[in-house]
Amino acid sequence: MWEFYFERLVLSLPSFLRGIWVTVQVSGLSLIGGTFLGVIAGILRTREFKPVRVVITAYVDMVRGTPYLVQIFIFFFILPEWGLQMEAFSAAVLSLTLYAGAYICEIVAGGIESVSEGQWEAAKASGFNWLQQMRLVILPQALRTILPPLVGQYVLLIKDSSIVSVIGLTDVTRVGWLTVQRIPEGLMVFGLVGALYFCVCYPLIQLSGWFERRMTIQELKL
């Protein structure tokens, strides 16, 4: 029986490959958008302009304080009732972008705030304006703190993207659910799903570890 199920699973492999490609597309676009949003929001959150900080804090707290499943339901099921129609792919990318942006904002803001006050004062004494201070002095130093958790957040986002299957997007997780209805051997089917996710995430896990080791070596040299 196992051999029969395995043969049917092998025949379904093209569907799994198409599914993991959808996962990569959704995750990739969300990572790009979320990184851009998170970096801008994180930088602005460190400014002493209270209205902006309040808005960004409210956005971050709202996203981090609610399940992603609820957020994607709002985009796909609730917004159309207000006249904003959205396809499953667009809803997945947009909701994941906002979700990732909130967490990346916290990472970036934390990295910037880890830079000592003396560096800010030195940059000001050099005659740099705020943008030059950030670009030339603060961000290069903050990157040592930002990069390892940022890459780790990318891994989490890819895994969290499996939730988009609930709105009918045919990612690799949904392919697994559809396949297990024909091949009632859940361990075999979702073992393949897990293996495909691992193949996508493992290079990022290694990259995160490399950044952490490199940052540690640099700190020891200092």
Short mmCIF file of C-alpha atoms in Angstrom, two decimals:
data_model
loop_
_atom_site.label_atom_id
_atom_site.label_comp_id
_atom_site.label_asym_id
_atom_site.label_seq_id
_atom_site.Cartn_x
_atom_site.Cartn_y
_atom_site.Cartn_z
CA MET A 1 0.00 0.00 0.00
CA TRP A 2 2.82 2.41 0.84
CA GLU A 3 4.40 1.77 -2.54
CA PHE A 4 1.08 2.59 -4.24
CA TYR A 5 0.74 5.84 -2.28
CA PHE A 6 4.36 6.74 -2.97
CA GLU A 7 3.89 6.26 -6.71
CA ARG A 8 0.82 8.51 -6.66
CA LEU A 9 2.75 11.09 -4.66
CA VAL A 10 5.55 11.06 -7.22
CA LEU A 11 2.99 11.68 -9.96
CA SER A 12 1.74 14.67 -7.95
CA LEU A 13 5.23 16.15 -7.65
CA PRO A 14 4.73 18.73 -10.45
CA SER A 15 1.77 20.16 -8.50
CA PHE A 16 3.94 20.47 -5.39
CA LEU A 17 6.65 22.23 -7.39
CA ARG A 18 4.10 24.69 -8.76
CA GLY A 19 2.84 25.19 -5.22
CA ILE A 20 6.28 25.93 -3.80
CA TRP A 21 6.84 28.38 -6.65
CA VAL A 22 3.67 30.24 -5.60
CA THR A 23 4.98 30.22 -2.01
CA VAL A 24 8.30 31.67 -3.18
CA GLN A 25 6.54 34.37 -5.22
CA VAL A 26 4.24 35.43 -2.38
CA SER A 27 7.04 35.33 0.19
CA GLY A 28 9.55 37.09 -2.07
CA LEU A 29 7.26 39.99 -2.94
CA SER A 30 6.19 40.30 0.70
CA LEU A 31 9.80 40.30 1.89
CA ILE A 32 10.70 43.09 -0.52
CA GLY A 33 7.66 45.18 0.35
CA GLY A 34 7.85 44.39 4.06
CA THR A 35 11.55 45.27 4.22
CA PHE A 36 10.99 48.60 2.51
CA LEU A 37 8.02 49.41 4.73
CA GLY A 38 9.72 48.19 7.90
CA VAL A 39 12.97 50.08 7.30
CA ILE A 40 11.16 53.36 6.60
CA ALA A 41 8.82 52.89 9.57
CA GLY A 42 11.70 51.85 11.85
CA ILE A 43 13.75 54.91 10.94
CA LEU A 44 10.80 57.27 11.37
CA ARG A 45 9.91 55.67 14.68
CA THR A 46 13.23 56.79 16.12
CA ARG A 47 12.58 60.43 15.25
CA GLU A 48 11.37 62.80 17.91
CA PHE A 49 8.19 63.69 16.03
CA LYS A 50 5.37 62.45 18.20
CA PRO A 51 2.46 62.27 15.66
CA VAL A 52 4.49 60.01 13.37
CA ARG A 53 5.68 57.85 16.25
CA VAL A 54 2.11 57.45 17.52
CA VAL A 55 0.82 56.33 14.11
CA ILE A 56 3.68 53.87 13.58
CA THR A 57 3.38 52.50 17.11
CA ALA A 58 -0.37 51.96 16.63
CA TYR A 59 0.27 50.13 13.33
CA VAL A 60 2.96 47.90 14.86
CA ASP A 61 0.92 47.11 17.97
CA MET A 62 -2.18 46.31 15.93
CA VAL A 63 -0.35 43.92 13.61
CA ARG A 64 1.68 42.24 16.34
CA GLY A 65 -1.32 42.01 18.66
CA THR A 66 -3.64 40.17 16.26
CA PRO A 67 -3.27 36.75 14.57
CA TYR A 68 -2.14 36.84 10.96
CA LEU A 69 -5.08 34.56 10.12
CA VAL A 70 -7.49 37.32 11.21
CA GLN A 71 -5.56 39.90 9.18
CA ILE A 72 -5.72 37.95 5.95
CA PHE A 73 -9.43 37.27 6.49
CA ILE A 74 -9.98 41.02 6.75
CA PHE A 75 -8.18 41.63 3.46
CA PHE A 76 -9.89 38.83 1.55
CA PHE A 77 -13.37 38.68 3.07
CA ILE A 78 -14.11 41.99 4.82
CA LEU A 79 -12.61 44.60 2.48
CA PRO A 80 -14.70 43.38 -0.51
CA GLU A 81 -17.81 44.22 1.51
CA TRP A 82 -16.53 47.82 1.54
CA GLY A 83 -16.03 47.78 -2.24
CA LEU A 84 -12.35 46.84 -2.33
CA GLN A 85 -12.19 43.62 -4.33
CA MET A 86 -8.95 41.71 -4.12
CA GLU A 87 -7.72 38.45 -5.64
CA ALA A 88 -6.23 35.81 -3.37
CA PHE A 89 -2.67 36.46 -4.57
CA SER A 90 -2.93 40.22 -4.06
CA ALA A 91 -4.56 39.80 -0.63
CA ALA A 92 -1.82 37.39 0.42
CA VAL A 93 1.03 39.66 -0.71
CA LEU A 94 -0.45 42.85 0.75
CA SER A 95 -1.36 41.31 4.11
CA LEU A 96 2.01 39.58 4.43
CA THR A 97 3.79 42.82 3.51
CA LEU A 98 2.04 44.74 6.29
CA TYR A 99 2.60 41.83 8.67
CA ALA A 100 6.32 41.64 7.89
CA GLY A 101 6.70 45.42 7.93
CA ALA A 102 5.54 45.65 11.54
CA TYR A 103 8.11 43.14 12.79
CA ILE A 104 10.90 44.52 10.63
CA CYS A 105 10.07 48.01 11.94
CA GLU A 106 10.77 46.79 15.48
CA ILE A 107 14.04 45.18 14.41
CA VAL A 108 15.25 48.31 12.60
CA ALA A 109 14.17 50.68 15.37
CA GLY A 110 15.89 48.49 17.97
CA GLY A 111 19.09 48.43 15.90
CA ILE A 112 19.13 52.20 15.53
CA GLU A 113 18.45 52.76 19.22
CA SER A 114 21.35 50.42 20.08
CA VAL A 115 23.81 52.92 18.59
CA SER A 116 25.31 54.99 21.39
CA GLU A 117 24.29 58.60 21.90
CA GLY A 118 27.92 59.59 21.40
CA GLN A 119 27.75 58.55 17.75
CA TRP A 120 24.77 60.85 17.20
CA GLU A 121 26.59 63.72 18.87
CA ALA A 122 29.73 63.09 16.82
CA ALA A 123 27.67 63.10 13.60
CA LYS A 124 25.99 66.35 14.59
CA ALA A 125 29.35 67.90 15.45
CA SER A 126 30.56 66.97 11.97
CA GLY A 127 27.86 69.19 10.51
CA PHE A 128 25.74 66.37 9.07
CA ASN A 129 22.01 66.88 8.71
CA TRP A 130 19.65 64.19 10.03
CA LEU A 131 19.58 62.25 6.76
CA GLN A 132 23.37 62.26 6.48
CA GLN A 133 23.71 61.23 10.12
CA MET A 134 21.43 58.27 9.49
CA ARG A 135 22.98 57.22 6.17
CA LEU A 136 26.66 57.76 6.91
CA VAL A 137 27.01 57.09 10.63
CA ILE A 138 24.04 55.43 12.35
CA LEU A 139 22.72 52.84 9.89
CA PRO A 140 26.15 51.31 9.05
CA GLN A 141 26.66 50.65 12.77
CA ALA A 142 23.06 49.55 13.37
CA LEU A 143 23.33 46.93 10.60
CA ARG A 144 25.45 44.74 12.89
CA THR A 145 22.47 44.49 15.22
CA ILE A 146 19.78 44.44 12.54
CA LEU A 147 20.96 41.83 10.03
CA PRO A 148 20.85 38.54 12.03
CA PRO A 149 17.27 38.99 13.37
CA LEU A 150 16.17 40.44 10.03
CA VAL A 151 17.18 37.29 8.15
CA GLY A 152 15.56 35.22 10.91
CA GLN A 153 12.35 37.20 10.39
CA TYR A 154 12.50 36.33 6.69
CA VAL A 155 12.49 32.65 7.59
CA LEU A 156 9.48 33.13 9.88
CA LEU A 157 7.64 35.00 7.16
CA ILE A 158 8.14 32.20 4.65
CA LYS A 159 6.75 29.70 7.14
CA ASP A 160 3.86 32.00 8.06
CA SER A 161 2.99 32.26 4.37
CA SER A 162 1.48 28.78 4.67
CA ILE A 163 -1.59 30.48 6.19
CA VAL A 164 -2.49 32.02 2.82
CA SER A 165 -3.79 28.61 1.79
CA VAL A 166 -6.96 29.32 3.82
CA ILE A 167 -8.13 31.87 1.22
CA GLY A 168 -7.77 29.41 -1.64
CA LEU A 169 -4.34 30.38 -2.93
CA THR A 170 -2.72 27.25 -4.30
CA ASP A 171 0.56 27.41 -2.45
CA VAL A 172 2.45 24.29 -1.43
CA THR A 173 0.44 23.89 1.79
CA ARG A 174 -2.87 23.92 -0.08
CA VAL A 175 -1.47 21.44 -2.59
CA GLY A 176 -0.71 19.21 0.39
CA TRP A 177 -4.29 19.48 1.69
CA LEU A 178 -5.71 18.70 -1.74
CA THR A 179 -3.32 15.79 -2.23
CA VAL A 180 -4.00 14.18 1.13
CA GLN A 181 -7.64 13.79 0.08
CA ARG A 182 -6.48 11.48 -2.71
CA ILE A 183 -3.52 9.96 -0.89
CA PRO A 184 -4.68 9.32 2.70
CA GLU A 185 -1.16 9.08 4.07
CA GLY A 186 -0.71 12.41 5.85
CA LEU A 187 2.81 11.79 7.09
CA MET A 188 4.07 11.11 3.59
CA VAL A 189 2.26 14.05 1.98
CA PHE A 190 3.07 16.68 4.58
CA GLY A 191 6.56 15.29 4.99
CA LEU A 192 7.07 16.36 1.38
CA VAL A 193 5.50 19.76 2.13
CA GLY A 194 7.85 20.21 5.08
CA ALA A 195 10.84 19.17 2.98
CA LEU A 196 10.01 21.78 0.34
CA TYR A 197 9.68 24.52 2.95
CA PHE A 198 13.00 23.38 4.43
CA CYS A 199 14.71 23.68 1.04
CA VAL A 200 13.54 27.29 0.77
CA CYS A 201 14.27 28.28 4.39
CA TYR A 202 17.55 26.46 5.01
CA PRO A 203 19.76 28.84 2.97
CA LEU A 204 18.32 31.77 4.95
CA ILE A 205 18.90 29.93 8.23
CA GLN A 206 22.54 29.43 7.23
CA LEU A 207 22.82 33.08 6.21
CA SER A 208 21.43 34.21 9.56
CA GLY A 209 23.96 32.00 11.39
CA TRP A 210 26.77 33.38 9.24
CA PHE A 211 25.78 36.95 10.10
CA GLU A 212 25.65 36.14 13.82
CA ARG A 213 29.08 34.50 13.74
CA ARG A 214 30.56 37.36 11.73
CA MET A 215 29.11 39.99 14.06
CA THR A 216 30.44 38.09 17.08
CA ILE A 217 33.94 37.92 15.61
CA GLN A 218 33.89 41.66 14.85
CA GLU A 219 32.77 42.46 18.40
CA LEU A 220 35.57 40.33 19.84
CA LYS A 221 38.11 42.17 17.66
CA LEU A 222 36.79 45.44 18.99
#
